[in-house]
Amino acid sequence: MTPIYLDNQATTPLAPEVFDAMLPWLKDNFGNPHSPHLIGRRAGAAVEVAREQVAALLPQSGRVIFTASATEAINLAFGAVRSRQGRDQIAVIDTEHAAVRDTALWYRTQGFKTTLLPVDRYGLVVLEELEAYLSPKTALVGAMLVNNEIGVIQPVEQIAEMAHRVDALMLCDAVQGFGRIALPQHADLIALSGHKIYGPKGIGALWVRDGIDLPPLIHGGGQEQGVRSGTLSPALCVGLGTAAKLCADRRQEDMAHIINLASKAQSLFGDWTVNGSMDQRYAGNLNIRRDGLDVARLMSDVRGVAFSAGSACASGSGRPSHVLAALGLEPAQIKSSIRLGFGRYNSIEEVEQAAQLINQAAGIQLS
Ligand code: PLP
């Protein structure tokens, strides 16, 4: 039996339309998109159509660079701090995904001073702390659009405006919100990932505002505007482009469906406490806890539902969730938290069935 999939923050299934669009570029059209002959140019044209499809969802006055993942896009984006003369400070929200948080911390080894901005007990960045921190020494501020663990939506537009007041760059990790909710129009760098929007794994992109200087991350043949060498995969680019277009075309329908699923789940998990803000939340994420519950045991008892304890990335690394800790949760509360992620292809019946299985196992454990 295939489990009910409620882990759409970890990854999403490939949309059938995306699979269909990718297939010819895997099967018959094998051209190198960087070759000048007809077969290569056909592949190159498909890559450029995909680039435009992704760019259509992003602010104007910028360029899209394809990468292998959002993690790579974020690493590429951070390079911008190197050309910020006289600025050696980086600030990111404490609850950022490791792709941003660990990269920012690594820059300490490069002579930068990295600050982790605190959040309140709802998971929202404390803007007064950011205001007090910003200075003419600030090179970059990193803030995520939607938190992958708790679904909280950060005030990214306001953060971008504050960063710009001191001429700092603003990097937005938009992985969990791209194609679903509004992007910060004033950000300078925006990272996104294919596999979170019903596209393929192995591709992401970085949007870069015009005029921002980026040193190469990968050296070689000079592909991707000289910053990310290596032959592009037309199939993956077409997959990302098609997935982005589909998100744009179905945005209202998708969001209405996800809000329905979320309100059903909220009523079925009424005995649980929600981690993070209820107001500033992406509806597709529900992070909840029942004090006293052993989630590791719950997960092995409930084999019929694929869900996550904390975050998929955090549990993969064996690290306790730094996000839930930043909210002020005790270690025991962190261990009693689960994350449910709803997506386009879930049904109300699946949510009902999953709630029944999880609540039943939790009830047995807690009785
Ligand atoms: N940022 C956020 C918020 C994420 O949720 C993830 C993946 O879980 C990433 C970055 C990394 O994305 P990728 O898997 O494309 O490297």
mmCIF file of C-alpha atoms and ligand atoms in Angstrom:
data_model
loop_
_atom_site.group_PDB
_atom_site.id
_atom_site.type_symbol
_atom_site.label_atom_id
_atom_site.label_comp_id
_atom_site.label_asym_id
_atom_site.label_seq_id
_atom_site.Cartn_x
_atom_site.Cartn_y
_atom_site.Cartn_z
ATOM 1 C CA MET A 1 0.000 0.000 0.000
ATOM 2 C CA THR A 2 1.343 3.447 -0.903
ATOM 3 C CA PRO A 3 1.183 5.791 2.089
ATOM 4 C CA ILE A 4 -0.870 8.981 1.911
ATOM 5 C CA TYR A 5 1.662 11.652 1.024
ATOM 6 C CA LEU A 6 1.478 14.642 3.380
ATOM 7 C CA ASP A 7 5.074 15.839 3.149
ATOM 8 C CA ASN A 8 4.860 18.432 0.390
ATOM 9 C CA GLN A 9 7.464 20.693 2.025
ATOM 10 C CA ALA A 10 10.102 17.953 1.657
ATOM 11 C CA THR A 11 9.278 17.483 -2.009
ATOM 12 C CA THR A 12 6.292 17.415 -4.344
ATOM 13 C CA PRO A 13 5.239 14.808 -6.907
ATOM 14 C CA LEU A 14 6.038 15.561 -10.540
ATOM 15 C CA ALA A 15 3.028 17.110 -12.318
ATOM 16 C CA PRO A 16 1.916 14.882 -15.248
ATOM 17 C CA GLU A 17 2.089 17.915 -17.569
ATOM 18 C CA VAL A 18 5.723 18.436 -16.519
ATOM 19 C CA PHE A 19 6.582 14.803 -17.203
ATOM 20 C CA ASP A 20 5.006 15.040 -20.682
ATOM 21 C CA ALA A 21 6.922 18.238 -21.472
ATOM 22 C CA MET A 22 10.243 16.749 -20.324
ATOM 23 C CA LEU A 23 9.963 13.421 -22.117
ATOM 24 C CA PRO A 24 10.962 14.493 -25.662
ATOM 25 C CA TRP A 25 14.099 16.148 -24.223
ATOM 26 C CA LEU A 26 15.105 12.877 -22.601
ATOM 27 C CA LYS A 27 14.117 10.596 -25.444
ATOM 28 C CA ASP A 28 14.734 12.037 -28.900
ATOM 29 C CA ASN A 29 16.131 15.541 -28.527
ATOM 30 C CA PHE A 30 19.594 14.904 -27.201
ATOM 31 C CA GLY A 31 21.255 18.104 -28.456
ATOM 32 C CA ASN A 32 23.744 20.048 -26.389
ATOM 33 C CA PRO A 33 21.969 23.380 -25.789
ATOM 34 C CA HIS A 34 25.288 25.187 -26.177
ATOM 35 C CA SER A 35 26.112 23.735 -29.644
ATOM 36 C CA PRO A 36 25.732 26.118 -32.599
ATOM 37 C CA HIS A 37 24.205 23.602 -35.078
ATOM 38 C CA LEU A 38 20.480 23.032 -35.596
ATOM 39 C CA ILE A 39 20.147 20.149 -33.120
ATOM 40 C CA GLY A 40 21.936 22.157 -30.454
ATOM 41 C CA ARG A 41 20.037 25.350 -31.224
ATOM 42 C CA ARG A 42 16.700 23.540 -30.826
ATOM 43 C CA ALA A 43 17.722 22.452 -27.346
ATOM 44 C CA GLY A 44 19.043 25.939 -26.597
ATOM 45 C CA ALA A 45 15.723 27.481 -27.671
ATOM 46 C CA ALA A 46 13.820 25.140 -25.331
ATOM 47 C CA VAL A 47 16.086 26.236 -22.463
ATOM 48 C CA GLU A 48 15.392 29.909 -23.235
ATOM 49 C CA VAL A 49 11.622 29.357 -23.342
ATOM 50 C CA ALA A 50 11.915 27.706 -19.918
ATOM 51 C CA ARG A 51 13.962 30.642 -18.635
ATOM 52 C CA GLU A 52 11.203 33.032 -19.745
ATOM 53 C CA GLN A 53 8.538 30.868 -18.097
ATOM 54 C CA VAL A 54 10.418 31.073 -14.784
ATOM 55 C CA ALA A 55 11.172 34.793 -15.226
ATOM 56 C CA ALA A 56 7.458 35.499 -15.788
ATOM 57 C CA LEU A 57 6.842 34.790 -12.084
ATOM 58 C CA LEU A 58 9.736 36.943 -10.874
ATOM 59 C CA PRO A 59 10.195 40.729 -10.645
ATOM 60 C CA GLN A 60 11.174 42.634 -13.798
ATOM 61 C CA SER A 61 14.686 44.020 -14.376
ATOM 62 C CA GLY A 62 16.597 40.881 -13.549
ATOM 63 C CA ARG A 63 17.990 37.679 -15.011
ATOM 64 C CA VAL A 64 17.410 33.991 -14.276
ATOM 65 C CA ILE A 65 20.377 31.649 -13.814
ATOM 66 C CA PHE A 66 19.687 27.914 -13.806
ATOM 67 C CA THR A 67 21.400 25.863 -11.103
ATOM 68 C CA ALA A 68 21.206 22.256 -9.896
ATOM 69 C CA SER A 69 19.223 23.136 -6.758
ATOM 70 C CA ALA A 70 18.088 26.011 -4.590
ATOM 71 C CA THR A 71 21.026 25.250 -2.316
ATOM 72 C CA GLU A 72 23.376 25.932 -5.221
ATOM 73 C CA ALA A 73 21.426 29.087 -6.159
ATOM 74 C CA ILE A 74 21.810 30.346 -2.585
ATOM 75 C CA ASN A 75 25.552 29.602 -2.556
ATOM 76 C CA LEU A 76 25.856 31.487 -5.853
ATOM 77 C CA ALA A 77 23.875 34.436 -4.452
ATOM 78 C CA PHE A 78 26.090 34.768 -1.385
ATOM 79 C CA GLY A 79 29.066 35.406 -3.679
ATOM 80 C CA ALA A 80 27.642 38.913 -4.204
ATOM 81 C CA VAL A 81 28.981 39.927 -0.767
ATOM 82 C CA ARG A 82 32.534 39.673 -2.081
ATOM 83 C CA SER A 83 32.171 42.734 -4.293
ATOM 84 C CA ARG A 84 30.577 44.916 -1.593
ATOM 85 C CA GLN A 85 33.542 47.151 -0.789
ATOM 86 C CA GLY A 86 33.953 48.044 2.883
ATOM 87 C CA ARG A 87 31.057 45.820 3.984
ATOM 88 C CA ASP A 88 31.830 42.732 6.020
ATOM 89 C CA GLN A 89 28.565 41.982 7.816
ATOM 90 C CA ILE A 90 25.901 39.419 6.909
ATOM 91 C CA ALA A 91 22.590 38.895 8.717
ATOM 92 C CA VAL A 92 20.132 36.061 8.188
ATOM 93 C CA ILE A 93 17.076 34.994 10.154
ATOM 94 C CA ASP A 94 17.902 32.358 12.761
ATOM 95 C CA THR A 95 15.182 30.063 11.374
ATOM 96 C CA GLU A 96 16.472 30.022 7.781
ATOM 97 C CA HIS A 97 16.902 26.676 6.026
ATOM 98 C CA ALA A 98 20.422 25.262 6.378
ATOM 99 C CA ALA A 99 21.103 26.252 2.748
ATOM 100 C CA VAL A 100 21.081 29.904 3.868
ATOM 101 C CA ARG A 101 21.983 29.610 7.560
ATOM 102 C CA ASP A 102 24.998 27.345 7.157
ATOM 103 C CA THR A 103 26.249 29.249 4.108
ATOM 104 C CA ALA A 104 26.019 32.533 6.039
ATOM 105 C CA LEU A 105 27.891 30.953 8.961
ATOM 106 C CA TRP A 106 30.557 29.573 6.601
ATOM 107 C CA TYR A 107 31.277 33.143 5.457
ATOM 108 C CA ARG A 108 32.726 33.708 8.933
ATOM 109 C CA THR A 109 35.696 31.659 7.707
ATOM 110 C CA GLN A 110 36.039 34.211 4.880
ATOM 111 C CA GLY A 111 36.394 37.197 7.210
ATOM 112 C CA PHE A 112 32.711 38.166 7.376
ATOM 113 C CA LYS A 113 30.779 38.749 10.594
ATOM 114 C CA THR A 114 27.537 36.759 10.473
ATOM 115 C CA THR A 115 24.584 37.555 12.729
ATOM 116 C CA LEU A 116 21.543 35.310 13.227
ATOM 117 C CA LEU A 117 18.472 37.510 13.644
ATOM 118 C CA PRO A 118 16.088 36.315 16.371
ATOM 119 C CA VAL A 119 12.423 35.440 15.882
ATOM 120 C CA ASP A 120 9.523 35.870 18.315
ATOM 121 C CA ARG A 121 7.573 32.912 19.707
ATOM 122 C CA TYR A 122 5.440 32.872 16.554
ATOM 123 C CA GLY A 123 8.509 32.446 14.353
ATOM 124 C CA LEU A 124 8.430 35.961 12.893
ATOM 125 C CA VAL A 125 11.645 37.955 12.654
ATOM 126 C CA VAL A 126 11.962 40.720 15.263
ATOM 127 C CA LEU A 127 12.118 43.796 13.007
ATOM 128 C CA GLU A 128 13.391 46.066 15.790
ATOM 129 C CA GLU A 129 16.442 43.798 16.100
ATOM 130 C CA LEU A 130 17.040 44.045 12.367
ATOM 131 C CA GLU A 131 16.663 47.833 12.488
ATOM 132 C CA ALA A 132 19.189 48.055 15.342
ATOM 133 C CA TYR A 133 21.597 45.746 13.531
ATOM 134 C CA LEU A 134 21.678 47.410 10.092
ATOM 135 C CA SER A 135 24.649 49.662 9.356
ATOM 136 C CA PRO A 136 26.778 50.896 6.428
ATOM 137 C CA LYS A 137 28.867 47.765 7.101
ATOM 138 C CA THR A 138 25.982 45.404 6.205
ATOM 139 C CA ALA A 139 26.643 43.580 2.936
ATOM 140 C CA LEU A 140 23.608 41.291 2.774
ATOM 141 C CA VAL A 141 20.405 40.422 4.638
ATOM 142 C CA GLY A 142 18.899 36.968 4.044
ATOM 143 C CA ALA A 143 15.221 36.302 4.754
ATOM 144 C CA MET A 144 13.065 33.404 3.637
ATOM 145 C CA LEU A 145 9.598 33.878 2.207
ATOM 146 C CA VAL A 146 7.948 30.821 3.820
ATOM 147 C CA ASN A 147 9.588 28.741 6.508
ATOM 148 C CA ASN A 148 9.922 25.107 5.431
ATOM 149 C CA GLU A 149 9.274 23.724 8.917
ATOM 150 C CA ILE A 150 6.542 25.914 10.355
ATOM 151 C CA GLY A 151 5.100 27.617 7.257
ATOM 152 C CA VAL A 152 5.458 31.118 8.712
ATOM 153 C CA ILE A 153 5.549 33.928 6.120
ATOM 154 C CA GLN A 154 8.230 36.503 6.902
ATOM 155 C CA PRO A 155 7.682 40.227 6.089
ATOM 156 C CA VAL A 156 10.170 39.980 3.225
ATOM 157 C CA GLU A 157 9.114 43.157 1.394
ATOM 158 C CA GLN A 158 9.638 45.195 4.539
ATOM 159 C CA ILE A 159 12.988 43.483 5.169
ATOM 160 C CA ALA A 160 14.133 44.341 1.619
ATOM 161 C CA GLU A 161 13.182 47.993 2.111
ATOM 162 C CA MET A 162 15.026 48.125 5.443
ATOM 163 C CA ALA A 163 18.153 46.522 3.918
ATOM 164 C CA HIS A 164 18.092 49.021 1.053
ATOM 165 C CA ARG A 165 18.053 51.970 3.455
ATOM 166 C CA VAL A 166 21.679 51.077 4.282
ATOM 167 C CA ASP A 167 22.428 49.959 0.720
ATOM 168 C CA ALA A 168 22.683 46.288 1.692
ATOM 169 C CA LEU A 169 21.555 43.489 -0.647
ATOM 170 C CA MET A 170 18.496 41.410 0.198
ATOM 171 C CA LEU A 171 18.481 37.681 -0.585
ATOM 172 C CA CYS A 172 15.146 35.889 -0.416
ATOM 173 C CA ASP A 173 14.961 32.103 -0.228
ATOM 174 C CA ALA A 174 11.573 31.753 -1.904
ATOM 175 C CA VAL A 175 11.675 27.946 -2.230
ATOM 176 C CA GLN A 176 8.528 27.276 -0.205
ATOM 177 C CA GLY A 177 6.442 30.125 -1.600
ATOM 178 C CA PHE A 178 7.495 30.527 -5.247
ATOM 179 C CA GLY A 179 4.536 30.053 -7.597
ATOM 180 C CA ARG A 180 2.102 30.064 -4.691
ATOM 181 C CA ILE A 181 2.291 33.397 -2.863
ATOM 182 C CA ALA A 182 3.539 36.908 -3.719
ATOM 183 C CA LEU A 183 7.306 37.361 -4.002
ATOM 184 C CA PRO A 184 9.150 40.380 -2.572
ATOM 185 C CA GLN A 185 9.363 42.775 -5.537
ATOM 186 C CA HIS A 186 12.278 44.655 -3.970
ATOM 187 C CA ALA A 187 14.563 41.704 -3.248
ATOM 188 C CA ASP A 188 17.912 41.677 -5.082
ATOM 189 C CA LEU A 189 18.412 37.909 -5.242
ATOM 190 C CA ILE A 190 15.685 35.227 -5.181
ATOM 191 C CA ALA A 191 16.307 31.460 -4.999
ATOM 192 C CA LEU A 192 13.838 28.751 -6.006
ATOM 193 C CA SER A 193 13.730 24.996 -6.511
ATOM 194 C CA GLY A 194 12.051 22.723 -9.087
ATOM 195 C CA HIS A 195 11.095 19.866 -6.824
ATOM 196 C CA LYS A 196 8.974 22.002 -4.478
ATOM 197 C CA ILE A 197 6.650 23.160 -7.283
ATOM 198 C CA TYR A 198 5.752 19.787 -8.865
ATOM 199 C CA GLY A 199 8.814 19.991 -11.085
ATOM 200 C CA PRO A 200 11.877 17.718 -11.285
ATOM 201 C CA LYS A 201 14.649 17.319 -8.727
ATOM 202 C CA GLY A 202 18.111 18.436 -9.778
ATOM 203 C CA ILE A 203 17.196 21.934 -10.903
ATOM 204 C CA GLY A 204 16.767 25.305 -9.230
ATOM 205 C CA ALA A 205 17.308 28.904 -10.227
ATOM 206 C CA LEU A 206 18.606 32.195 -8.967
ATOM 207 C CA TRP A 207 17.009 35.469 -10.010
ATOM 208 C CA VAL A 208 19.477 38.359 -9.918
ATOM 209 C CA ARG A 209 18.521 42.030 -10.114
ATOM 210 C CA ASP A 210 20.231 43.882 -12.983
ATOM 211 C CA GLY A 211 23.459 45.568 -11.967
ATOM 212 C CA ILE A 212 24.414 43.070 -9.262
ATOM 213 C CA ASP A 213 27.847 41.612 -9.678
ATOM 214 C CA LEU A 214 28.184 37.866 -9.041
ATOM 215 C CA PRO A 215 31.509 36.037 -9.059
ATOM 216 C CA PRO A 216 31.448 32.588 -10.730
ATOM 217 C CA LEU A 217 30.554 29.698 -8.431
ATOM 218 C CA ILE A 218 31.571 26.974 -10.888
ATOM 219 C CA HIS A 219 34.442 27.609 -13.302
ATOM 220 C CA GLY A 220 34.691 26.078 -16.768
ATOM 221 C CA GLY A 221 33.104 26.694 -20.143
ATOM 222 C CA GLY A 222 31.363 29.909 -19.116
ATOM 223 C CA GLN A 223 27.748 28.698 -19.407
ATOM 224 C CA GLU A 224 24.976 30.482 -17.487
ATOM 225 C CA GLN A 225 26.336 33.962 -18.015
ATOM 226 C CA GLY A 226 29.795 32.939 -16.895
ATOM 227 C CA VAL A 227 28.866 32.209 -13.274
ATOM 228 C CA ARG A 228 27.824 28.570 -13.369
ATOM 229 C CA SER A 229 29.692 26.537 -15.964
ATOM 230 C CA GLY A 230 28.511 23.120 -17.088
ATOM 231 C CA THR A 231 26.173 21.824 -19.790
ATOM 232 C CA LEU A 232 22.548 22.488 -18.937
ATOM 233 C CA SER A 233 19.988 19.687 -19.063
ATOM 234 C CA PRO A 234 17.234 20.824 -21.447
ATOM 235 C CA ALA A 235 14.862 18.242 -19.907
ATOM 236 C CA LEU A 236 15.334 19.664 -16.405
ATOM 237 C CA CYS A 237 15.091 23.275 -17.611
ATOM 238 C CA VAL A 238 11.904 22.480 -19.573
ATOM 239 C CA GLY A 239 10.561 20.696 -16.483
ATOM 240 C CA LEU A 240 11.183 23.722 -14.257
ATOM 241 C CA GLY A 241 9.737 26.130 -16.828
ATOM 242 C CA THR A 242 6.599 24.034 -17.310
ATOM 243 C CA ALA A 243 6.158 23.593 -13.544
ATOM 244 C CA ALA A 244 6.455 27.376 -13.033
ATOM 245 C CA LYS A 245 3.925 28.107 -15.785
ATOM 246 C CA LEU A 246 1.527 25.537 -14.359
ATOM 247 C CA CYS A 247 1.791 27.158 -10.914
ATOM 248 C CA ALA A 248 0.994 30.535 -12.459
ATOM 249 C CA ASP A 249 -1.944 29.179 -14.512
ATOM 250 C CA ARG A 250 -3.440 27.251 -11.593
ATOM 251 C CA ARG A 251 -2.541 29.617 -8.774
ATOM 252 C CA GLN A 252 -6.056 30.490 -7.583
ATOM 253 C CA GLU A 253 -7.376 26.962 -8.009
ATOM 254 C CA ASP A 254 -4.355 25.458 -6.198
ATOM 255 C CA MET A 255 -4.545 27.929 -3.311
ATOM 256 C CA ALA A 256 -8.301 27.492 -2.847
ATOM 257 C CA HIS A 257 -7.797 23.710 -2.737
ATOM 258 C CA ILE A 258 -4.924 23.933 -0.258
ATOM 259 C CA ILE A 259 -6.866 26.294 2.020
ATOM 260 C CA ASN A 260 -9.728 23.745 2.011
ATOM 261 C CA LEU A 261 -7.376 20.916 2.949
ATOM 262 C CA ALA A 262 -5.772 23.040 5.661
ATOM 263 C CA SER A 263 -9.045 24.066 7.279
ATOM 264 C CA LYS A 264 -10.202 20.441 7.288
ATOM 265 C CA ALA A 265 -6.907 19.404 8.918
ATOM 266 C CA GLN A 266 -7.074 22.202 11.492
ATOM 267 C CA SER A 267 -10.470 20.995 12.632
ATOM 268 C CA LEU A 268 -9.401 17.333 12.715
ATOM 269 C CA PHE A 269 -6.253 18.147 14.705
ATOM 270 C CA GLY A 270 -8.082 20.486 17.089
ATOM 271 C CA ASP A 271 -6.500 18.821 20.161
ATOM 272 C CA TRP A 272 -3.006 19.714 18.976
ATOM 273 C CA THR A 273 -1.110 22.985 19.475
ATOM 274 C CA VAL A 274 0.053 24.827 16.350
ATOM 275 C CA ASN A 275 3.763 25.771 16.247
ATOM 276 C CA GLY A 276 4.312 29.218 14.747
ATOM 277 C CA SER A 277 2.023 32.063 13.736
ATOM 278 C CA MET A 278 -1.531 31.200 12.727
ATOM 279 C CA ASP A 279 -2.032 34.544 10.928
ATOM 280 C CA GLN A 280 1.178 34.792 8.906
ATOM 281 C CA ARG A 281 1.178 31.237 7.580
ATOM 282 C CA TYR A 282 1.247 29.469 4.246
ATOM 283 C CA ALA A 283 -1.842 27.248 4.378
ATOM 284 C CA GLY A 284 -0.076 24.209 2.940
ATOM 285 C CA ASN A 285 1.963 23.755 6.116
ATOM 286 C CA LEU A 286 0.665 22.600 9.480
ATOM 287 C CA ASN A 287 3.278 22.106 12.210
ATOM 288 C CA ILE A 288 1.592 20.844 15.368
ATOM 289 C CA ARG A 289 2.479 19.167 18.651
ATOM 290 C CA ARG A 290 0.896 17.161 21.435
ATOM 291 C CA ASP A 291 2.953 17.382 24.555
ATOM 292 C CA GLY A 292 4.052 13.991 25.826
ATOM 293 C CA LEU A 293 3.975 12.343 22.415
ATOM 294 C CA ASP A 294 6.982 10.406 21.132
ATOM 295 C CA VAL A 295 6.972 11.340 17.442
ATOM 296 C CA ALA A 296 9.654 8.814 16.498
ATOM 297 C CA ARG A 297 7.305 6.094 17.792
ATOM 298 C CA LEU A 298 4.301 7.733 16.172
ATOM 299 C CA MET A 299 6.028 7.704 12.805
ATOM 300 C CA SER A 300 6.815 4.018 13.043
ATOM 301 C CA ASP A 301 3.250 3.241 14.208
ATOM 302 C CA VAL A 302 1.600 5.235 11.409
ATOM 303 C CA ARG A 303 3.088 3.616 8.309
ATOM 304 C CA GLY A 304 0.112 4.595 6.155
ATOM 305 C CA VAL A 305 0.966 8.306 6.154
ATOM 306 C CA ALA A 306 4.159 9.953 4.928
ATOM 307 C CA PHE A 307 4.661 12.980 7.150
ATOM 308 C CA SER A 308 7.589 14.603 8.846
ATOM 309 C CA ALA A 309 8.936 15.144 12.331
ATOM 310 C CA GLY A 310 10.070 18.774 12.374
ATOM 311 C CA SER A 311 11.750 19.233 9.018
ATOM 312 C CA ALA A 312 12.794 16.616 6.498
ATOM 313 C CA CYS A 313 16.219 18.209 6.186
ATOM 314 C CA ALA A 314 16.752 18.476 9.934
ATOM 315 C CA SER A 315 15.675 14.890 10.546
ATOM 316 C CA GLY A 316 17.872 13.692 7.676
ATOM 317 C CA SER A 317 20.900 15.233 9.343
ATOM 318 C CA GLY A 318 19.955 13.959 12.789
ATOM 319 C CA ARG A 319 20.074 17.530 14.096
ATOM 320 C CA PRO A 320 17.223 18.674 16.330
ATOM 321 C CA SER A 321 15.113 21.382 14.721
ATOM 322 C CA HIS A 322 16.805 24.774 15.151
ATOM 323 C CA VAL A 323 13.550 26.385 14.004
ATOM 324 C CA LEU A 324 11.390 24.981 16.788
ATOM 325 C CA ALA A 325 14.176 25.716 19.288
ATOM 326 C CA ALA A 326 14.272 29.357 18.101
ATOM 327 C CA LEU A 327 10.548 29.627 18.920
ATOM 328 C CA GLY A 328 11.442 28.783 22.519
ATOM 329 C CA LEU A 329 10.139 25.198 22.487
ATOM 330 C CA GLU A 330 11.651 22.769 25.003
ATOM 331 C CA PRO A 331 13.471 19.688 23.599
ATOM 332 C CA ALA A 332 10.546 17.488 24.708
ATOM 333 C CA GLN A 333 8.097 19.724 22.838
ATOM 334 C CA ILE A 334 10.268 19.570 19.730
ATOM 335 C CA LYS A 335 10.213 15.780 19.942
ATOM 336 C CA SER A 336 6.417 15.851 20.113
ATOM 337 C CA SER A 337 5.959 17.964 16.962
ATOM 338 C CA ILE A 338 4.955 16.825 13.501
ATOM 339 C CA ARG A 339 4.740 18.624 10.185
ATOM 340 C CA LEU A 340 1.973 17.991 7.670
ATOM 341 C CA GLY A 341 2.391 19.430 4.186
ATOM 342 C CA PHE A 342 -0.605 19.628 1.852
ATOM 343 C CA GLY A 343 -0.282 19.915 -1.899
ATOM 344 C CA ARG A 344 -2.098 20.128 -5.208
ATOM 345 C CA TYR A 345 -2.643 16.377 -5.514
ATOM 346 C CA ASN A 346 -4.001 15.686 -2.014
ATOM 347 C CA SER A 347 -7.711 15.094 -1.479
ATOM 348 C CA ILE A 348 -9.967 15.880 1.487
ATOM 349 C CA GLU A 349 -10.458 12.111 1.926
ATOM 350 C CA GLU A 350 -6.706 11.643 2.289
ATOM 351 C CA VAL A 351 -6.544 14.335 4.961
ATOM 352 C CA GLU A 352 -9.453 12.716 6.817
ATOM 353 C CA GLN A 353 -7.899 9.257 6.636
ATOM 354 C CA ALA A 354 -4.473 10.539 7.702
ATOM 355 C CA ALA A 355 -5.964 12.456 10.632
ATOM 356 C CA GLN A 356 -7.784 9.354 11.759
ATOM 357 C CA LEU A 357 -4.632 7.203 11.654
ATOM 358 C CA ILE A 358 -2.424 9.800 13.373
ATOM 359 C CA ASN A 359 -4.970 10.773 16.037
ATOM 360 C CA GLN A 360 -5.713 7.141 16.802
ATOM 361 C CA ALA A 361 -2.022 6.261 17.271
ATOM 362 C CA ALA A 362 -1.425 9.434 19.317
ATOM 363 C CA GLY A 363 -4.471 8.685 21.489
ATOM 364 C CA ILE A 364 -3.212 5.166 22.212
ATOM 365 C CA GLN A 365 0.219 6.538 23.098
ATOM 366 C CA LEU A 366 -1.091 9.265 25.371
ATOM 367 C CA SER A 367 -3.777 7.215 27.152
HETATM 368 N N1 PLP B 1 15.288 26.487 1.193
HETATM 369 C C1 PLP B 1 14.165 25.968 1.701
HETATM 370 C C2 PLP B 1 13.226 26.845 2.461
HETATM 371 C C3 PLP B 1 13.881 24.611 1.522
HETATM 372 O O1 PLP B 1 12.766 24.098 2.026
HETATM 373 C C4 PLP B 1 14.798 23.812 0.801
HETATM 374 C C5 PLP B 1 14.574 22.358 0.670
HETATM 375 O O2 PLP B 1 14.067 21.713 1.563
HETATM 376 C C6 PLP B 1 15.945 24.420 0.270
HETATM 377 C C7 PLP B 1 16.163 25.761 0.493
HETATM 378 C C8 PLP B 1 16.931 23.638 -0.536
HETATM 379 O O3 PLP B 1 16.367 23.319 -1.791
HETATM 380 P P1 PLP B 1 17.078 22.262 -2.768
HETATM 381 O O4 PLP B 1 16.601 20.921 -2.330
HETATM 382 O O5 PLP B 1 16.590 22.610 -4.136
HETATM 383 O O6 PLP B 1 18.535 22.458 -2.620
#
